PDB file of C-alpha atoms in Angstrom:
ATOM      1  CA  UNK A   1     -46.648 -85.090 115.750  1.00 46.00           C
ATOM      2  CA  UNK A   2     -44.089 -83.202 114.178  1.00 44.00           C
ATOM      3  CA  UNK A   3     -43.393 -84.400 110.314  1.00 44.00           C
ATOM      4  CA  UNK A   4     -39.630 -85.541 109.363  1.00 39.00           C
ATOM      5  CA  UNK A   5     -37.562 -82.901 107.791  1.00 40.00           C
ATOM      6  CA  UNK A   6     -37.287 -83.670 104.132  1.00 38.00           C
ATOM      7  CA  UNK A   7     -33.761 -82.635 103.052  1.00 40.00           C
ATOM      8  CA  UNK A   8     -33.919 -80.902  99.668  1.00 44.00           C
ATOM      9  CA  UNK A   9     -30.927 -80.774  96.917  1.00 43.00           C
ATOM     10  CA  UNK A  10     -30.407 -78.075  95.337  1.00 46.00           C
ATOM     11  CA  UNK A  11     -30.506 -78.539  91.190  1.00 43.00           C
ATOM     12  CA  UNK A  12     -26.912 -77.341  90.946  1.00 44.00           C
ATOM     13  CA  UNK A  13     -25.796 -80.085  93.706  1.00 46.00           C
ATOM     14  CA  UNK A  14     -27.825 -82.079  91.568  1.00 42.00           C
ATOM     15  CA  UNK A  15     -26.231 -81.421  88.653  1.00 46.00           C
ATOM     16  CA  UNK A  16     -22.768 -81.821  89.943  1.00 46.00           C
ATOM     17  CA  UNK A  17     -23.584 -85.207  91.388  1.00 42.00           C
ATOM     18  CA  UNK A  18     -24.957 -86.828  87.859  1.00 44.00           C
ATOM     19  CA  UNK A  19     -21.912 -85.022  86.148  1.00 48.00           C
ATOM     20  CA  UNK A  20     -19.232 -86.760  88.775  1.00 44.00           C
ATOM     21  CA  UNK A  21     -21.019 -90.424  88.403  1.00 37.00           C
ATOM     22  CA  UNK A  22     -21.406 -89.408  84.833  1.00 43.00           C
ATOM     23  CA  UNK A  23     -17.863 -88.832  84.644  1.00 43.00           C
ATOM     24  CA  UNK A  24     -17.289 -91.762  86.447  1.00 39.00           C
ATOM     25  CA  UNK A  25     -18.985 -94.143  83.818  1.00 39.00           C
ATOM     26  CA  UNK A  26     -17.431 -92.675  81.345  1.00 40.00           C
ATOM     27  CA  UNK A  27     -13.577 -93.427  82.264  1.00 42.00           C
ATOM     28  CA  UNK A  28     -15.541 -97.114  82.779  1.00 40.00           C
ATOM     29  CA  UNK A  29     -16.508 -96.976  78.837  1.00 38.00           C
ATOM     30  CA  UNK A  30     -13.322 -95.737  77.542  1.00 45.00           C
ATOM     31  CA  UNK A  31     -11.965 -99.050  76.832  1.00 43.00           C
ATOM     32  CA  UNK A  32     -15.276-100.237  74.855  1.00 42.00           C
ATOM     33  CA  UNK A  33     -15.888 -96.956  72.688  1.00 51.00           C
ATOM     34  CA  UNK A  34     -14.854 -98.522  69.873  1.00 49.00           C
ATOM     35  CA  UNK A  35     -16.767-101.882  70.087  1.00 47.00           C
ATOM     36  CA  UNK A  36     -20.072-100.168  71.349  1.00 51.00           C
ATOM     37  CA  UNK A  37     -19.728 -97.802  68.079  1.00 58.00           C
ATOM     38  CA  UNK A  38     -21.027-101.173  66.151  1.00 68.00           C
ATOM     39  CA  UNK A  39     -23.860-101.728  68.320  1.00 82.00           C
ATOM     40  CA  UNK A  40     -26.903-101.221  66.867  1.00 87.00           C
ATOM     41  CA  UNK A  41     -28.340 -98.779  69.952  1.00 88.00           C
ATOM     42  CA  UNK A  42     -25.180 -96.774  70.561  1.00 90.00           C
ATOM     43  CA  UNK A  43     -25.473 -96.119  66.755  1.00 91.00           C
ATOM     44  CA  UNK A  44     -28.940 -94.697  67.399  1.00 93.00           C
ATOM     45  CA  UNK A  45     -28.076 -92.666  70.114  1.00 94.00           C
ATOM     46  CA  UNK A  46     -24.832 -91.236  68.453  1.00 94.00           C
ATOM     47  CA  UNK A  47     -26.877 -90.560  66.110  1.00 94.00           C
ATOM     48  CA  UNK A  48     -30.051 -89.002  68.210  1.00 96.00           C
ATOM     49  CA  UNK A  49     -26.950 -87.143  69.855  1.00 95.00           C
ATOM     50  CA  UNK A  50     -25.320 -85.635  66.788  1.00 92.00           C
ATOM     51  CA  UNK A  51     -29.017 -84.186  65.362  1.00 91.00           C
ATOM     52  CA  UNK A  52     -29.989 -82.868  68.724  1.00 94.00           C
ATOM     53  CA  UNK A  53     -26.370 -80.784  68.603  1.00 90.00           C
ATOM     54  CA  UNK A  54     -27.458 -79.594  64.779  1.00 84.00           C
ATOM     55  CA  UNK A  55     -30.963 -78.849  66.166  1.00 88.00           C
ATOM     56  CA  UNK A  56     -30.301 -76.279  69.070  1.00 88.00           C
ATOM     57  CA  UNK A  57     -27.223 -74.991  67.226  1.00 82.00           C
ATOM     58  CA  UNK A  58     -29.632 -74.036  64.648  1.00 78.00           C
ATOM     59  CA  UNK A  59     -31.750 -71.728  67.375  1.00 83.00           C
ATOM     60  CA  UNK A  60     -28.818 -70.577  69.508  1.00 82.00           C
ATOM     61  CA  UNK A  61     -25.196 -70.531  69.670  1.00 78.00           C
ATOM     62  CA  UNK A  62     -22.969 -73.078  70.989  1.00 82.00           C
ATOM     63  CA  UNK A  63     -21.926 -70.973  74.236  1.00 84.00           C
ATOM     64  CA  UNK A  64     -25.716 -71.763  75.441  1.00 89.00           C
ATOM     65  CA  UNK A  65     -26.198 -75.069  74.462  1.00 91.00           C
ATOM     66  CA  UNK A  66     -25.842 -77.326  77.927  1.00 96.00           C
ATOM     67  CA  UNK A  67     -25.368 -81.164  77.762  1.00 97.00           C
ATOM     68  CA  UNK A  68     -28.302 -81.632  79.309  1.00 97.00           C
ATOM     69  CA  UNK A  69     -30.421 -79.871  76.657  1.00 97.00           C
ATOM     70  CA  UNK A  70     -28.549 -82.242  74.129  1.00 97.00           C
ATOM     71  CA  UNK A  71     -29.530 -85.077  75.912  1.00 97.00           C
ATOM     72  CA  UNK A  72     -33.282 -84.059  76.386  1.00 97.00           C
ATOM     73  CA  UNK A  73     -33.514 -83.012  72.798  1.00 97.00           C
ATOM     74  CA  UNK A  74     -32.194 -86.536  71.637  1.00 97.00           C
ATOM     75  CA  UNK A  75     -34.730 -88.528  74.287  1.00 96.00           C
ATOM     76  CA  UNK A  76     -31.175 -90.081  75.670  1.00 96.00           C
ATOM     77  CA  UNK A  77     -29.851 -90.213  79.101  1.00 95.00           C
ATOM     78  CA  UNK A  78     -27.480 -87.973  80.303  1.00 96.00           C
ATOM     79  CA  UNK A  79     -25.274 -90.582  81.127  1.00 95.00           C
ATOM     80  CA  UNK A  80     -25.283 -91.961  77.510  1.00 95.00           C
ATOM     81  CA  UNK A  81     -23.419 -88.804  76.287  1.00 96.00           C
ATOM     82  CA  UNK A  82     -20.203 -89.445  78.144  1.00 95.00           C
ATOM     83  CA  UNK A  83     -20.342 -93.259  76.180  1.00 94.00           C
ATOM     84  CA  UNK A  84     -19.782 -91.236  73.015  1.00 94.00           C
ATOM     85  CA  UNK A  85     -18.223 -87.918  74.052  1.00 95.00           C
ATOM     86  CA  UNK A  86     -16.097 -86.529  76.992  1.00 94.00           C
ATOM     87  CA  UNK A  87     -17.658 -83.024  76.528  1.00 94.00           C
ATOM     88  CA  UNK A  88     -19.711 -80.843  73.997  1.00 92.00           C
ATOM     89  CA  UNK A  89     -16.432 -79.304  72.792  1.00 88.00           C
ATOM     90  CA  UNK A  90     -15.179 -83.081  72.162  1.00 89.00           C
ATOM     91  CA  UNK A  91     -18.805 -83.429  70.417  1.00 91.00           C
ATOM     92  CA  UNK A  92     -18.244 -80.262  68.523  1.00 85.00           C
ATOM     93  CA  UNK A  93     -15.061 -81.136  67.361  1.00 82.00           C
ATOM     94  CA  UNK A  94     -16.103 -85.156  66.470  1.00 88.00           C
ATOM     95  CA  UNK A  95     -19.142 -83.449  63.999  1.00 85.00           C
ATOM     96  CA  UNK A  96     -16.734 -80.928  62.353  1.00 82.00           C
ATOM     97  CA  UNK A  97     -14.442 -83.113  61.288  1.00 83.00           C
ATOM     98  CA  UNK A  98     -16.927 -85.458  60.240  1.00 86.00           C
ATOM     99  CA  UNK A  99     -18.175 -83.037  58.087  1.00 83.00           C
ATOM    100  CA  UNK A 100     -14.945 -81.903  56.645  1.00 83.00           C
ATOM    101  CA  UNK A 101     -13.610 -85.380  55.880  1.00 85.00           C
ATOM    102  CA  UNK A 102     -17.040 -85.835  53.538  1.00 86.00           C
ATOM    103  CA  UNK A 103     -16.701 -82.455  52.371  1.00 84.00           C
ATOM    104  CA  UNK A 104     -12.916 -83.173  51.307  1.00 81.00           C
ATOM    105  CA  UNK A 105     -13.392 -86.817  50.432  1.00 81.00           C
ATOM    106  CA  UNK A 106     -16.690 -85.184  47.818  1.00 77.00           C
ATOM    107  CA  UNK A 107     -14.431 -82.370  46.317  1.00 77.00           C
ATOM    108  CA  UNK A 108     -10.790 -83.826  46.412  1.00 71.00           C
ATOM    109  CA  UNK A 109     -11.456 -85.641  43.290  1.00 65.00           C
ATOM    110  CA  UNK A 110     -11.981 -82.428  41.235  1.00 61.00           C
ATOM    111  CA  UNK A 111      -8.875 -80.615  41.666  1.00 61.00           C
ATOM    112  CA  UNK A 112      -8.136 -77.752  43.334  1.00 62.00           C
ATOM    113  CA  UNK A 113      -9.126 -75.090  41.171  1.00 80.00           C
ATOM    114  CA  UNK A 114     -12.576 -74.066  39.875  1.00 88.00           C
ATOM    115  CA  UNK A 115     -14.168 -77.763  39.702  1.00 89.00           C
ATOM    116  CA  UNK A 116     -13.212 -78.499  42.825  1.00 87.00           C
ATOM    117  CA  UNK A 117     -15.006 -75.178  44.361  1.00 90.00           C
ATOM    118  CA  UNK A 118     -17.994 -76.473  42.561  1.00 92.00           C
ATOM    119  CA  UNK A 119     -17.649 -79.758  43.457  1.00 90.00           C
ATOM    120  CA  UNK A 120     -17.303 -78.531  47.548  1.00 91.00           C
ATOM    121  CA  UNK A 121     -20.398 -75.578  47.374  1.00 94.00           C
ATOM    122  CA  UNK A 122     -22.558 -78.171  45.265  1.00 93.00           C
ATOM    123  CA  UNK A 123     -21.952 -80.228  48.482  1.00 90.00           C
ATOM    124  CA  UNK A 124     -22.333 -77.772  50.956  1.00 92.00           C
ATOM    125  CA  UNK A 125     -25.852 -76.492  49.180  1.00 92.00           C
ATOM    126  CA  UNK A 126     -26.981 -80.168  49.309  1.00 88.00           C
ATOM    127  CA  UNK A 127     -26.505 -79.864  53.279  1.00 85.00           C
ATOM    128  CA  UNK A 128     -27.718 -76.390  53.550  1.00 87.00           C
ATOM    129  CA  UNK A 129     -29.083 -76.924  56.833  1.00 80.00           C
ATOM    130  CA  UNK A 130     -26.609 -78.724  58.299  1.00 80.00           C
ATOM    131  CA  UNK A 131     -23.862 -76.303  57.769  1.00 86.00           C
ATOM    132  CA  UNK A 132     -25.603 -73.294  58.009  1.00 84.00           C
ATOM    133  CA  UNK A 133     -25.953 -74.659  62.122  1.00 78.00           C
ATOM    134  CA  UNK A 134     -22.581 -75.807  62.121  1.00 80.00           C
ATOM    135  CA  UNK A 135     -20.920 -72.470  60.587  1.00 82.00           C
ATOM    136  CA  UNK A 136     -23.137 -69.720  61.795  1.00 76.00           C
ATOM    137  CA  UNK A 137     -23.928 -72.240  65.204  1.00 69.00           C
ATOM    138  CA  UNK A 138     -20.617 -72.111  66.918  1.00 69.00           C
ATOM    139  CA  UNK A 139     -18.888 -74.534  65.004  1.00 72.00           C
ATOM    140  CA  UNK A 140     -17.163 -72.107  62.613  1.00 74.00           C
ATOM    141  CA  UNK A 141     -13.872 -72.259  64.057  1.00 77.00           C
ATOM    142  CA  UNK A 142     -13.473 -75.954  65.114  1.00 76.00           C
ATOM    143  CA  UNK A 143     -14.383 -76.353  60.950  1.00 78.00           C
ATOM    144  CA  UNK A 144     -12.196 -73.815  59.903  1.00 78.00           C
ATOM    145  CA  UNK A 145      -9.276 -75.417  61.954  1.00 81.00           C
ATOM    146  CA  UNK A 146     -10.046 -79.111  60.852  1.00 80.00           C
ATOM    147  CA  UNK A 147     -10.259 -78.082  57.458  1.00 80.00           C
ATOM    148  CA  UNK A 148      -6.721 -76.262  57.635  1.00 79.00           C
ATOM    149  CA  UNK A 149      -5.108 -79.781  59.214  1.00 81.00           C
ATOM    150  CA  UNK A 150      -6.476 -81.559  56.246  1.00 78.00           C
ATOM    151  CA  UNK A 151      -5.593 -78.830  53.888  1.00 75.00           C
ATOM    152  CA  UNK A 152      -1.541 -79.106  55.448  1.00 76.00           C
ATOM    153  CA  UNK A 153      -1.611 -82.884  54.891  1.00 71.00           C
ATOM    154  CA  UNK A 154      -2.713 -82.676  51.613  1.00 67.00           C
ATOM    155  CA  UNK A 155      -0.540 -80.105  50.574  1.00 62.00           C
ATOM    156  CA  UNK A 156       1.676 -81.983  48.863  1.00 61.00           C
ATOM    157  CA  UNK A 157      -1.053 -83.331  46.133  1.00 56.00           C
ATOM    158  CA  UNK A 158      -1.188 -79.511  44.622  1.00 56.00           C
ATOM    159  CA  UNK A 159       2.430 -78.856  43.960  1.00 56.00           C
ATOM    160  CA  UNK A 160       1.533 -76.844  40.583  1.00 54.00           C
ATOM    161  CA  UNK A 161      -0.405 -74.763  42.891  1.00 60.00           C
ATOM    162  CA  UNK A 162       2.369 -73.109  43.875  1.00 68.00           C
ATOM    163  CA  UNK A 163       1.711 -70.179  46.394  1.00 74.00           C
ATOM    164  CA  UNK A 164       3.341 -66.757  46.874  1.00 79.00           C
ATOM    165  CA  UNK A 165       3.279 -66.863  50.443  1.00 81.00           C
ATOM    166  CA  UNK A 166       5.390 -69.508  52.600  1.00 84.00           C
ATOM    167  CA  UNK A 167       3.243 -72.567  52.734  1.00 79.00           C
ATOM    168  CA  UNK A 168       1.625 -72.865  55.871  1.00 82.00           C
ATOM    169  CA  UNK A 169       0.246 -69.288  55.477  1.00 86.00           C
ATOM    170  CA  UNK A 170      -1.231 -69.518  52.094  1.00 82.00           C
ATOM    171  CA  UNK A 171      -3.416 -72.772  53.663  1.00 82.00           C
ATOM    172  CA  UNK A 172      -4.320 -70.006  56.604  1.00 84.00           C
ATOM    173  CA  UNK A 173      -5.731 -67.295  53.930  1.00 85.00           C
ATOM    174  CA  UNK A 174      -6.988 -70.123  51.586  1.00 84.00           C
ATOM    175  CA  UNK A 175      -8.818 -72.039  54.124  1.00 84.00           C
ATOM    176  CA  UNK A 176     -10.167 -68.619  56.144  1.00 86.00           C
ATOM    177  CA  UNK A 177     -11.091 -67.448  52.488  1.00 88.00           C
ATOM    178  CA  UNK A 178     -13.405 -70.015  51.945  1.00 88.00           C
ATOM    179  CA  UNK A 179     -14.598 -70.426  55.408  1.00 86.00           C
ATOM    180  CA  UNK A 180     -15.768 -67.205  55.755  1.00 89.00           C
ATOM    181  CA  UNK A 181     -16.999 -67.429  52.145  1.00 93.00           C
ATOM    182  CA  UNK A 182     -19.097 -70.324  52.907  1.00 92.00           C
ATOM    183  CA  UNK A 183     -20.868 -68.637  55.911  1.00 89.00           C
ATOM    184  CA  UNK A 184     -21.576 -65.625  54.149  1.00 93.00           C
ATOM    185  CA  UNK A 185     -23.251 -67.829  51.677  1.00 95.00           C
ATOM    186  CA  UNK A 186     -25.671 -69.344  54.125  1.00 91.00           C
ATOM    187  CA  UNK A 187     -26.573 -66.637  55.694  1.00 90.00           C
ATOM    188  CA  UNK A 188     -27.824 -65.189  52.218  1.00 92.00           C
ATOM    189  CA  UNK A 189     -31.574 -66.206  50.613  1.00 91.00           C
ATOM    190  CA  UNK A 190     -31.132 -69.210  49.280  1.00 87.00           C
ATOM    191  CA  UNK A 191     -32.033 -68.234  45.881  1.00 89.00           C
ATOM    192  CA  UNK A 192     -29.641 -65.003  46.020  1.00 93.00           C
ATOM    193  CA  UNK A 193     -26.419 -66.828  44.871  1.00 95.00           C
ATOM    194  CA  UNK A 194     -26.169 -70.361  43.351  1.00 96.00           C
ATOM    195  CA  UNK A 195     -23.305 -72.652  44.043  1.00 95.00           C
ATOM    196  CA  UNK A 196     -21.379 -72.062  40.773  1.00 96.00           C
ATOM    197  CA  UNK A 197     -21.255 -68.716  41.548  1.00 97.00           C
ATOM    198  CA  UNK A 198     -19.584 -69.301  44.983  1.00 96.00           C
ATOM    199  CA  UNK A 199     -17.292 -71.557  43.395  1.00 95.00           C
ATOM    200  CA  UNK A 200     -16.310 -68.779  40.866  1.00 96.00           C
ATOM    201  CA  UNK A 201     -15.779 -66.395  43.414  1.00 95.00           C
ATOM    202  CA  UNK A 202     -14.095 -68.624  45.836  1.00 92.00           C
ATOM    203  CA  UNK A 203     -11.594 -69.278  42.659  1.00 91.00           C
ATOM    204  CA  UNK A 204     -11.134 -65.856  41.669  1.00 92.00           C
ATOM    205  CA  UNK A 205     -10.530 -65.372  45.674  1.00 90.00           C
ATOM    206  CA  UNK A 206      -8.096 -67.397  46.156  1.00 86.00           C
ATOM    207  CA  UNK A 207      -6.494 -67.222  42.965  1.00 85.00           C
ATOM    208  CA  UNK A 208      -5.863 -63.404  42.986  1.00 84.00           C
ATOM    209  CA  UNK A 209      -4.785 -62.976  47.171  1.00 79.00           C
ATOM    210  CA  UNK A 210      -2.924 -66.394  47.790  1.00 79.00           C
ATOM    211  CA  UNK A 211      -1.553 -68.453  44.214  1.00 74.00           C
ATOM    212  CA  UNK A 212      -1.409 -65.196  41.723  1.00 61.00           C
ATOM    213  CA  UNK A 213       2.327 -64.154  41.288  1.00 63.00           C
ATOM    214  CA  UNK A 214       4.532 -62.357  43.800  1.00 59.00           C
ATOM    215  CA  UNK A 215       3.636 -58.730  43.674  1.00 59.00           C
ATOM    216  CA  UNK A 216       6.381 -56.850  42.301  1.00 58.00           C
ATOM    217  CA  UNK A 217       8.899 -54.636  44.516  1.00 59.00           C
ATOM    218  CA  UNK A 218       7.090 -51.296  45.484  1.00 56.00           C
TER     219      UNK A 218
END
């Protein structure tokens, strides 16, 4: 007796189908993100969630990293994701500002000038891992533009630090200085460079292309 065909789906069909119902739970949560963020297990998995980003960021670049894979490397289902995050990019963009808004909220206090560099590169050495994936991962330019919003809110706090460039362009060459610094940095030994001398050369940077004097008439 002939056997029953057995329809097969095909992985990408699959795929498609948990990202729609996915998709569809997730419109479901929106209105209880921000009491489930208290909750003891969607702690733990927003948690599990943001390491498993760091993790395969840390072996590959962002472009490759599916949500799947995040998922399986944080032992949550794939469903869970969409509780916390509409996308990666949304994910991507929730960690880098995370990580700015301690980075700021660590070196704020010290000024602007050369103890606040130190203040920001001690920080960033103390999380050498973590921002190594995040800057040389794919996160690079969701940090750089974070840190440039902050930098244009907080503008007003510096006002001795008076630029010879219009405003918001001085916070574009300051904050791309020291972006671009900072990944440099971490993609050096460790032992090459210490953090003081980043911060010197992030405030000799900064202070000769964006807050020395107006060059003179050529």
């Amino acid at each position: 007796m002939a056997g029953k065909k057995t329809l097969q789906e095909s992985p990408a069909a699959s795929d498609s189908r948990s990202r729609k119902l996915s998709d569809t739970e997730s419109h479901s949560f929106q209105g209880r993100r921000s009491s489930s963020r208290t909750d003891p297990r969607q702690v733990r998995s927003a948690q599990a969630l943001r390491q498993a980003l760091l993790q395969l960021l840390a072996v590959k670049s962002f472009d490759q990293i599916t949500i799947r894979e995040i998922c399986e490397t944080a032992h949550v289902h794939y469903a869970t994701f969409f509780r916390h995050h509409n996308d990666k990019e949304g994910m991507l963009d929730h960690v880098a500002k995370e990580e700015i808004d301690r980075l700021v909220a660590f070196s704020l206090p010290a000024g602007h000038r050369l103890e606040g560099y130190r203040a920001l590169c001690d920080y960033v050495h103390s999380h050498r891992g973590l921002w190594r994936a995040l800057l040389t991962g794919g996160a690079g330019g969701a940090m750089r533009e974070e840190l440039m919003r902050l930098s244009k809110n907080l503008a007003g706090l510096f006002q001795e630090y008076r630029s010879w460039l219009p405003q918001e362009l001085s916070i574009i060459c300051s904050t791309t200085l020291i972006v671009e610094t900072l990944s440099w940095w971490l993609t050096q030994e460790e032992a090459a460079y210490s953090s003081d001398q980043i911060a010197v050369m992030l405030d000799e940077l900064v202070e000769s292309a964006v807050i020395a004097p107006r060059p003179g008439p050529r």
